Coordinates of C-alpha atoms in Angstrom, one line a residue:
X28 CA 17.0 -56.4 9.2
X29 CA 13.4 -55.7 10.3
X30 CA 10.7 -55.3 7.7
X31 CA 7.1 -54.1 7.6
X32 CA 5.1 -56.2 5.2
X33 CA 1.6 -55.0 4.3
X34 CA -1.0 -57.7 3.8
X35 CA -3.2 -57.4 0.8
X36 CA -6.5 -55.5 1.3
X37 CA -9.5 -57.7 1.6
X38 CA -11.9 -57.7 -1.3
X39 CA -14.7 -56.3 0.7
X40 CA -12.8 -53.3 1.9
X41 CA -12.5 -49.9 0.2
X42 CA -9.0 -49.6 -1.3
X43 CA -6.8 -46.6 -1.3
X44 CA -7.9 -45.9 -4.9
X45 CA -11.6 -46.1 -3.9
X46 CA -11.1 -43.6 -1.0
X47 CA -8.9 -41.3 -3.1
X48 CA -11.4 -41.3 -5.9
X49 CA -14.1 -40.2 -3.5
X50 CA -12.3 -37.5 -1.6
X51 CA -9.5 -36.4 -3.9
X52 CA -5.8 -37.0 -3.8
X53 CA -4.9 -34.0 -1.5
X54 CA -7.7 -34.9 1.0
X55 CA -6.6 -38.6 0.9
X56 CA -3.0 -37.7 1.9
X57 CA -4.2 -35.4 4.7
X58 CA -6.6 -38.1 5.9
X59 CA -3.8 -40.7 6.0
X60 CA -1.7 -38.4 8.1
X61 CA -4.6 -37.8 10.5
X62 CA -5.3 -41.5 10.8
X63 CA -1.6 -42.3 11.5
X64 CA -1.4 -39.5 14.1
X65 CA -4.3 -41.2 16.0
X66 CA -6.8 -38.3 15.5
X67 CA -9.7 -40.7 14.8
X68 CA -11.7 -41.9 17.8
X69 CA -15.1 -43.3 18.6
X70 CA -15.2 -45.7 15.6
X71 CA -18.4 -47.6 15.4
X72 CA -19.0 -50.1 12.5
X73 CA -22.6 -50.4 11.3
X74 CA -24.4 -53.8 11.5
X75 CA -24.5 -53.9 7.7
X76 CA -20.7 -53.8 7.6
X77 CA -20.9 -51.0 5.1
X78 CA -21.2 -47.9 7.3
X79 CA -19.4 -46.4 10.2
X80 CA -19.5 -43.5 12.6
X81 CA -16.4 -41.7 14.0
X82 CA -14.9 -38.5 15.4
X83 CA -11.8 -36.9 13.9
X84 CA -9.8 -34.1 15.6
X85 CA -9.3 -31.3 13.1
X86 CA -8.0 -27.8 13.6
X87 CA -10.9 -26.8 15.9
X88 CA -11.2 -27.5 19.7
X89 CA -14.1 -29.9 19.2
X90 CA -13.6 -32.9 16.9
X91 CA -15.7 -33.3 13.7
X92 CA -18.2 -36.1 13.4
X93 CA -18.3 -38.4 10.4
X94 CA -21.1 -40.7 9.0
X95 CA -19.7 -42.8 6.2
X96 CA -21.3 -45.4 3.9
X97 CA -19.5 -47.5 1.3
X98 CA -21.0 -50.0 -1.1
X99 CA -19.3 -52.3 -3.7
X100 CA -19.7 -51.7 -7.4
X101 CA -20.1 -54.2 -10.2
X102 CA -16.6 -53.2 -11.4
X103 CA -15.1 -54.5 -8.2
X104 CA -14.5 -51.2 -6.4
X105 CA -16.4 -49.2 -3.8
X106 CA -18.5 -46.0 -3.8
X107 CA -17.9 -43.9 -0.7
X108 CA -20.4 -41.4 0.6
X109 CA -19.3 -39.6 3.7
X110 CA -20.8 -36.7 5.6
X111 CA -18.8 -34.6 8.1
X112 CA -19.6 -31.7 10.4
X113 CA -16.5 -29.8 9.1
X114 CA -17.0 -26.9 6.6
X115 CA -16.4 -29.2 3.6
X116 CA -19.4 -31.4 4.7
X117 CA -19.0 -34.2 2.1
X118 CA -16.2 -36.6 1.4
X119 CA -13.4 -34.6 3.1
X120 CA -10.1 -35.5 4.6
X121 CA -11.8 -36.4 7.9
X122 CA -13.9 -39.0 6.0
X123 CA -10.7 -40.4 4.5
X124 CA -9.1 -40.6 7.9
X125 CA -12.1 -42.4 9.4
X126 CA -12.0 -45.1 6.7
X127 CA -8.3 -45.5 6.8
X128 CA -8.3 -45.7 10.6
X129 CA -11.1 -48.3 10.6
X130 CA -9.3 -50.3 8.0
X131 CA -6.0 -50.1 9.9
X132 CA -7.6 -51.3 13.1
X133 CA -9.0 -54.4 11.5
X134 CA -12.7 -53.2 11.7
X135 CA -13.1 -53.6 7.9
X136 CA -12.5 -56.9 6.3
X137 CA -10.0 -59.5 7.5
X138 CA -6.7 -58.5 9.1
X139 CA -4.9 -55.2 9.4
X140 CA -5.0 -52.9 6.5
X141 CA -2.2 -50.5 5.5
X142 CA -2.7 -46.8 6.3
X143 CA -0.2 -45.4 3.8
X144 CA -1.7 -43.3 1.0
X145 CA 0.6 -45.2 -1.3
X146 CA 3.2 -47.9 -0.7
X147 CA 6.7 -46.6 -1.0
X148 CA 8.7 -49.6 -2.2
X149 CA 12.3 -50.2 -1.0
X150 CA 14.6 -51.4 -3.7
X151 CA 14.6 -55.2 -3.8
X152 CA 17.4 -55.8 -6.2
X153 CA 20.3 -58.0 -4.9
X154 CA 23.0 -56.0 -3.1
X155 CA 26.6 -56.4 -4.1
X156 CA 28.5 -58.3 -1.3
X157 CA 32.1 -58.3 -0.4
X158 CA 34.3 -60.9 -1.9
X159 CA 34.1 -64.2 -0.1
X160 CA 30.8 -63.3 1.7
X161 CA 27.9 -65.6 1.1
X162 CA 24.4 -64.2 0.8
X163 CA 22.2 -64.6 3.9
X164 CA 20.0 -67.7 3.8
X165 CA 21.8 -69.0 0.7
X166 CA 23.6 -71.9 2.4
X167 CA 27.2 -72.9 1.5
X168 CA 26.3 -73.4 -2.1
X169 CA 26.5 -69.6 -2.7
X170 CA 23.2 -69.5 -4.6
X171 CA 21.5 -66.3 -5.7
X172 CA 20.0 -64.1 -2.9
X173 CA 16.3 -64.5 -2.2
X174 CA 14.2 -61.5 -3.2
X175 CA 13.4 -59.1 -0.4
X176 CA 9.7 -58.3 0.1
X177 CA 8.7 -54.7 -0.5
X178 CA 8.3 -52.6 2.6
X179 CA 5.5 -50.2 3.3
X180 CA 6.6 -47.1 5.1
X181 CA 4.5 -45.8 8.1
X182 CA 1.6 -43.7 6.8
X183 CA 2.9 -40.4 8.3
X184 CA 6.2 -40.8 6.5
X185 CA 4.6 -41.8 3.2
X186 CA 2.2 -38.9 3.3
X187 CA 5.1 -36.6 4.2
X188 CA 7.2 -37.9 1.3
X189 CA 4.2 -37.5 -1.1
X190 CA 3.8 -33.9 0.0
X191 CA 7.3 -32.8 -0.8
X192 CA 7.0 -32.4 -4.6
X193 CA 3.8 -30.4 -4.1
X194 CA 5.4 -28.2 -1.4
X195 CA 8.2 -27.4 -3.9
X196 CA 5.7 -26.6 -6.6
X197 CA 3.5 -24.5 -4.3
X198 CA 6.5 -22.5 -3.1
X199 CA 7.2 -21.2 -6.6
X200 CA 5.7 -18.2 -8.3
X201 CA 5.8 -20.1 -11.6
X202 CA 2.9 -22.4 -12.4
X203 CA 3.8 -26.1 -12.6
X204 CA 2.5 -28.2 -15.4
X205 CA 0.3 -30.0 -13.0
X206 CA -1.9 -27.0 -12.3
X207 CA -4.4 -26.5 -15.2
X208 CA -5.9 -23.2 -13.9
X209 CA -4.7 -19.6 -13.8
X210 CA -5.7 -17.0 -11.2
X211 CA -6.4 -13.4 -12.3
X212 CA -7.5 -10.3 -10.5
X213 CA -10.2 -8.4 -12.4
X214 CA -10.1 -4.7 -11.6
X215 CA -12.9 -2.4 -12.6
X216 CA -14.8 0.7 -11.4
X217 CA -18.3 1.1 -10.1
X218 CA -20.5 3.6 -8.3
X219 CA -21.2 3.4 -4.5
X220 CA -24.2 4.4 -2.5
X221 CA -23.1 8.1 -2.8
X222 CA -22.8 7.8 -6.6
X223 CA -19.0 8.2 -6.2
X224 CA -16.5 6.2 -8.3
X225 CA -15.0 3.2 -6.5
X226 CA -12.6 0.4 -7.4
X227 CA -13.7 -3.2 -7.5
X228 CA -11.5 -6.3 -7.5
X229 CA -12.7 -9.8 -8.2
X230 CA -10.4 -12.9 -8.1
X231 CA -11.3 -15.3 -11.0
X232 CA -9.8 -18.5 -12.4
X233 CA -9.6 -19.6 -16.0
X234 CA -8.8 -23.2 -17.1
X235 CA -6.1 -23.9 -19.7
X236 CA -6.9 -25.5 -23.0
X237 CA -4.9 -28.5 -24.1
X238 CA -2.7 -26.2 -26.2
X239 CA -1.9 -24.1 -23.1
X240 CA -4.0 -21.1 -24.1
X241 CA -6.7 -19.7 -21.8
X242 CA -10.2 -21.0 -22.0
X243 CA -13.2 -18.7 -22.5
X244 CA -15.0 -19.2 -19.1
X245 CA -13.9 -17.3 -16.0
X246 CA -15.1 -18.4 -12.6
X247 CA -14.9 -16.8 -9.2
X248 CA -12.0 -18.0 -7.2
X249 CA -12.3 -19.6 -3.8
X250 CA -11.3 -17.1 -1.1
X251 CA -9.8 -18.4 2.1
X252 CA -11.7 -17.5 5.3
X253 CA -8.9 -17.7 7.9
X254 CA -5.2 -17.0 7.9
X255 CA -4.4 -20.7 8.5
X256 CA -6.6 -22.0 5.6
X257 CA -4.8 -23.7 2.8
X258 CA -4.8 -22.0 -0.6
X259 CA -6.1 -23.7 -3.8
X260 CA -3.4 -25.0 -6.1
X261 CA -3.9 -22.2 -8.6
X262 CA -2.8 -19.7 -6.1
X263 CA 0.9 -18.8 -5.8
X264 CA 2.7 -17.6 -2.6
X265 CA 2.2 -14.0 -3.6
X266 CA -1.6 -14.5 -3.7
X267 CA -2.0 -15.5 0.0
X268 CA -2.4 -12.0 1.5
X269 CA -4.5 -10.5 -1.4
X270 CA -6.9 -13.5 -1.3
X271 CA -7.2 -13.3 2.5
X272 CA -7.9 -9.6 2.4
X273 CA -10.4 -9.9 -0.4
X274 CA -12.2 -12.8 1.4
X275 CA -12.3 -10.7 4.6
X276 CA -13.9 -7.8 2.7
X277 CA -16.4 -10.1 1.1
X278 CA -17.4 -11.4 4.5
X279 CA -17.3 -8.0 6.1
X280 CA -14.7 -9.1 8.6
X281 CA -11.9 -6.7 7.8
X282 CA -9.2 -6.5 10.3
X283 CA -6.6 -3.9 11.3
X284 CA -4.2 -5.6 8.9
X285 CA -6.4 -4.6 5.9
X286 CA -4.5 -2.1 3.8
X287 CA -6.2 -1.4 0.4
X288 CA -3.2 0.4 -1.1
X289 CA -0.8 -2.4 -0.1
X290 CA -3.3 -5.0 -1.3
X291 CA -3.6 -3.4 -4.7
X292 CA 0.2 -3.1 -5.0
X293 CA 0.6 -6.8 -4.2
X294 CA -2.1 -7.7 -6.8
X295 CA -0.4 -5.6 -9.5
X296 CA 3.0 -7.1 -8.7
X297 CA 1.7 -10.6 -9.5
X298 CA 1.4 -9.7 -13.2
X299 CA -2.1 -11.2 -13.3
X300 CA -4.2 -8.0 -12.8
X301 CA -6.6 -7.4 -15.7
X302 CA -9.0 -4.6 -16.5
X303 CA -12.7 -5.4 -16.8
X304 CA -12.4 -9.1 -17.4
X305 CA -10.0 -12.0 -16.9
X306 CA -9.1 -11.8 -20.6
X307 CA -8.8 -8.0 -20.4
X308 CA -5.8 -5.8 -20.7
X309 CA -3.0 -6.4 -18.2
X310 CA -2.5 -3.8 -15.5
X311 CA 0.7 -2.8 -13.7
X312 CA 1.8 -0.2 -11.2
X313 CA 2.8 3.1 -12.8
X314 CA 4.6 6.2 -11.5
X315 CA 2.7 8.8 -9.5
X316 CA 0.8 11.3 -11.7
X317 CA -0.3 14.8 -10.9
X318 CA -3.9 15.5 -10.3
X319 CA -6.3 17.7 -8.4
X320 CA -9.3 17.4 -6.1
X321 CA -12.5 18.8 -7.5
X322 CA -16.2 19.0 -6.6
X323 CA -18.7 17.4 -9.0
X324 CA -22.4 17.9 -9.1
X325 CA -24.8 15.0 -9.0
X326 CA -28.2 14.6 -10.7
X327 CA -30.0 15.6 -7.5
X328 CA -28.0 18.8 -7.1
X329 CA -25.7 17.6 -4.3
X330 CA -21.9 17.7 -4.6
X331 CA -19.1 15.3 -3.9
X332 CA -15.3 15.7 -4.0
X333 CA -13.5 13.6 -6.5
X334 CA -10.0 13.0 -8.1
X335 CA -9.1 14.2 -11.5
X336 CA -5.7 12.9 -12.6
X337 CA -3.9 14.3 -15.7
X338 CA -4.8 11.0 -17.5
X339 CA -7.1 8.2 -16.6
X340 CA -9.8 7.8 -14.0
X341 CA -9.5 8.9 -10.4
X342 CA -10.3 6.3 -7.8
X343 CA -10.0 6.5 -4.0
X344 CA -8.6 3.4 -2.2
X345 CA -9.4 5.6 0.0
X346 CA -6.0 7.2 -0.9
X347 CA -6.2 8.9 -4.3
X348 CA -5.1 6.7 -7.2
X349 CA -5.6 6.7 -10.9
X350 CA -6.6 3.9 -13.3
X351 CA -5.5 4.3 -16.9
X352 CA -6.9 1.4 -18.9
X353 CA -5.4 2.7 -22.1
X354 CA -1.8 2.6 -20.9
X355 CA -2.4 -0.4 -18.5
X356 CA -1.1 1.6 -15.5
X357 CA -2.4 2.3 -12.0
X358 CA -0.7 4.4 -9.4
X359 CA -1.0 7.2 -6.8
X360 CA -2.2 10.6 -7.6
X361 CA 0.0 13.4 -6.4
X362 CA -2.1 16.3 -4.9
X363 CA -1.1 19.6 -3.4
X364 CA -2.5 18.3 -0.1
X365 CA -1.2 16.1 2.7
X366 CA -2.1 12.5 1.9
X367 CA -4.1 11.8 5.0
X368 CA -6.1 15.1 4.6
X369 CA -6.8 14.3 0.9
X370 CA -8.0 10.8 1.8
X371 CA -10.4 12.2 4.4
X372 CA -11.7 14.9 2.1
X373 CA -12.7 12.2 -0.4
X374 CA -14.9 10.6 2.2
X375 CA -17.2 13.6 2.4
X376 CA -20.9 13.0 2.5
X377 CA -23.1 14.5 -0.3
X378 CA -23.2 18.3 0.1
X379 CA -26.7 19.9 -0.2
X380 CA -26.9 23.1 -2.3
X381 CA -28.2 24.9 0.8
X382 CA -25.0 23.9 2.7
X383 CA -22.5 25.0 0.1
X384 CA -21.8 28.5 1.4
X385 CA -21.5 27.4 5.0
X386 CA -19.2 24.4 4.2
X387 CA -17.0 26.6 2.0
X388 CA -16.5 29.1 4.9
X389 CA -15.8 26.3 7.4
X390 CA -13.1 24.7 5.1
X391 CA -11.4 28.1 4.8
X392 CA -11.5 28.6 8.6
X393 CA -10.5 25.1 9.6
X394 CA -7.8 24.6 7.0
X395 CA -6.1 28.0 6.4
X396 CA -3.3 28.2 4.0
X397 CA -4.1 24.8 2.4
X398 CA -5.1 24.4 -1.3
X399 CA -8.5 22.9 -0.5
X400 CA -10.9 23.7 -3.3
X401 CA -14.2 25.2 -2.3
X402 CA -17.5 23.6 -3.3
X403 CA -19.1 24.7 -6.6
X404 CA -21.3 27.7 -6.5
X405 CA -24.8 26.3 -5.9
X406 CA -27.3 26.5 -8.7
X407 CA -30.7 28.2 -8.1
X408 CA -33.1 26.1 -6.1
X409 CA -36.8 26.0 -6.6
X410 CA -39.3 24.1 -4.4
X411 CA -42.2 22.3 -6.2
X412 CA -45.3 21.3 -4.3
X413 CA -48.7 19.8 -5.2
X414 CA -51.2 19.2 -6.4
X415 CA -49.4 17.1 -9.1
X416 CA -50.7 16.3 -12.5
X417 CA -51.3 12.5 -12.8
X418 CA -49.8 10.9 -15.9
X419 CA -51.0 7.5 -17.1
X420 CA -48.7 5.9 -19.7
X421 CA -50.2 2.9 -21.6
X422 CA -48.1 0.1 -23.0
X423 CA -47.6 -3.7 -23.4
X424 CA -45.9 -5.8 -20.8
X425 CA -44.1 -9.1 -21.4
X426 CA -45.1 -12.3 -19.5
X427 CA -43.9 -12.3 -15.9
X428 CA -42.8 -15.6 -14.4
X429 CA -43.3 -16.6 -10.8
X430 CA -40.3 -16.7 -8.5
X431 CA -40.6 -20.5 -8.2
X432 CA -41.0 -21.0 -11.9
X433 CA -44.4 -22.8 -11.6
X434 CA -46.5 -20.2 -13.4
X435 CA -46.7 -16.8 -15.1
X436 CA -48.7 -13.7 -15.6
X437 CA -49.6 -13.6 -19.3
X438 CA -48.4 -10.8 -21.5
X439 CA -50.9 -8.0 -22.0
X440 CA -51.6 -4.3 -21.8
X441 CA -50.5 -2.3 -18.8
X442 CA -50.4 1.3 -17.6
X443 CA -47.9 3.1 -15.5
X444 CA -48.9 6.0 -13.2
X445 CA -46.6 8.9 -12.5
X446 CA -47.0 12.5 -11.3
X447 CA -45.7 15.7 -12.8
X448 CA -44.5 18.5 -10.5
X449 CA -43.6 21.3 -12.8
X450 CA -40.9 20.0 -15.2
X451 CA -40.2 17.0 -13.0
X452 CA -42.1 13.7 -13.3
X453 CA -42.0 11.2 -10.4
X454 CA -43.1 7.6 -10.5
X455 CA -46.0 6.4 -8.4
X456 CA -45.5 4.0 -5.5
X457 CA -44.9 4.2 -1.8
X458 CA -41.2 3.3 -2.3
X459 CA -40.8 6.7 -4.2
X460 CA -42.7 8.9 -1.8
X461 CA -39.7 10.9 -0.7
X462 CA -38.8 14.5 -1.0
X463 CA -35.7 15.0 -3.1
X464 CA -33.8 17.4 -5.2
X465 CA -33.5 17.0 -9.0
X466 CA -31.1 19.0 -11.2
X467 CA -32.8 20.1 -14.4
X468 CA -31.6 22.7 -16.9
X469 CA -29.3 24.3 -14.4
X470 CA -31.9 24.5 -11.6
X471 CA -32.3 22.3 -8.6
X472 CA -35.9 21.5 -8.1
X473 CA -36.9 20.4 -4.6
X474 CA -39.9 18.2 -5.0
X475 CA -42.2 17.9 -2.0
X476 CA -44.5 15.0 -2.7
X477 CA -48.2 15.5 -2.2
X478 CA -49.0 12.1 -0.8
X479 CA -52.7 12.6 -0.3
X480 CA -53.2 13.6 -4.0
X481 CA -51.1 10.8 -5.3
X482 CA -53.0 8.2 -3.2
X483 CA -56.3 9.6 -4.3
X484 CA -55.3 9.2 -8.0
X485 CA -54.4 5.6 -7.3
X486 CA -57.7 4.9 -5.6
X487 CA -59.5 6.5 -8.6
X488 CA -57.9 4.0 -11.0
X489 CA -58.7 1.0 -8.8
X490 CA -62.3 2.1 -8.6
X491 CA -62.4 1.9 -12.4
X492 CA -61.2 -1.6 -12.8
X493 CA -57.4 -1.2 -12.9
X494 CA -55.4 -3.8 -11.0
X495 CA -51.8 -3.7 -9.6
X496 CA -49.6 -6.1 -11.6
X497 CA -48.7 -8.0 -8.5
X498 CA -52.4 -8.7 -7.8
X499 CA -53.0 -10.4 -11.2
X500 CA -53.7 -14.2 -11.1
X501 CA -50.8 -16.5 -12.2
X502 CA -51.4 -19.2 -14.8
X503 CA -49.6 -22.6 -14.2
X504 CA -46.9 -23.5 -16.7

């Protein structure tokens, strides 16, 4: 019988425990597999005997480069600090692979070091032998068998065996006891650049308390960047596609596989969708509800189409859906229009009051026989021009800190300049010098800014000792 006997690690060599403490258990096992597979090349040990350089082949075409330093501690262990050119940067699986490969090739300390992430012992108890058979090496006296030395399995096999329990846990939708975090999808509404209602989804994690209840703090979850990326342990198999799609949207790299309606259905099916916060009310998919498409008027007098379900809030995915936080249900809104047409209508740009009649006529001409609601009758429009009436509002400002935190503008009196055009008051500043409509008391006022008059008023204040706040001197803290 052949046996692989692992020599004891030298005292001046980082042990498995030292490396695992630096990179983490999962990265250690992956690094052991990389080292055993021969992925580490170009190993160079520093002259101090406590640093090394190497290249490790990862998932990309070009290998990653590692620079690793390790120093002994007073407690008898080692502190490992490794830098890698992979996305993890510091103390990753490639750093673990470099140390294990260098140790296994006899470059660290004396003799060959084991590469296995953990020795897997083979039972050494005496084996029952057939009657009349003497134990090997016992001589004719029939003495007790000598103990068999523990074997160390090859690192690839040991890493594979270690990965089996986790693979079983990660393949289940139920959370194992070894995962102390829970993943939730926080669903809420917001306003987009058109001032239309949109749906927002944020993946967040919450740590468990010792009694198994949820902690108070929610943190943003890590979103995978590629389809081949491994998921964090708090993610279940049903989370892979939603997390990938959310990550792609966050990085503005959406692909043709992106399907907002399918993504939302998958999220609701996990049972971990919450409204407003990770500790909010649970959300689930509900049945379709009737609704209608209506035009709503914004503060500047323009119009946008929107969804009004019989209950809840209408949100486009872009397909029309509802969100009913009170009942904890979300689902599609059934309109008297084809689904694709309703989706496209909801993507309309803001409609100016001057365009209402023309757009209404075009909708009737292009979509005859369909129940497409016409835009609202436009309110009366009045154009306001200069010269404006300057308005100076006096007040007190709080202290203003510097961006770098090294100083501040002290608190003190300030004044704010604005300009009144009829019933509409507009703030001063080049950023606001735009012509726009404002809905006020049922009338849309089109304000045409008198730039020359506004700039002259600002120069008048400067000539009398007023200073812009951004020009005030900072005081060091």
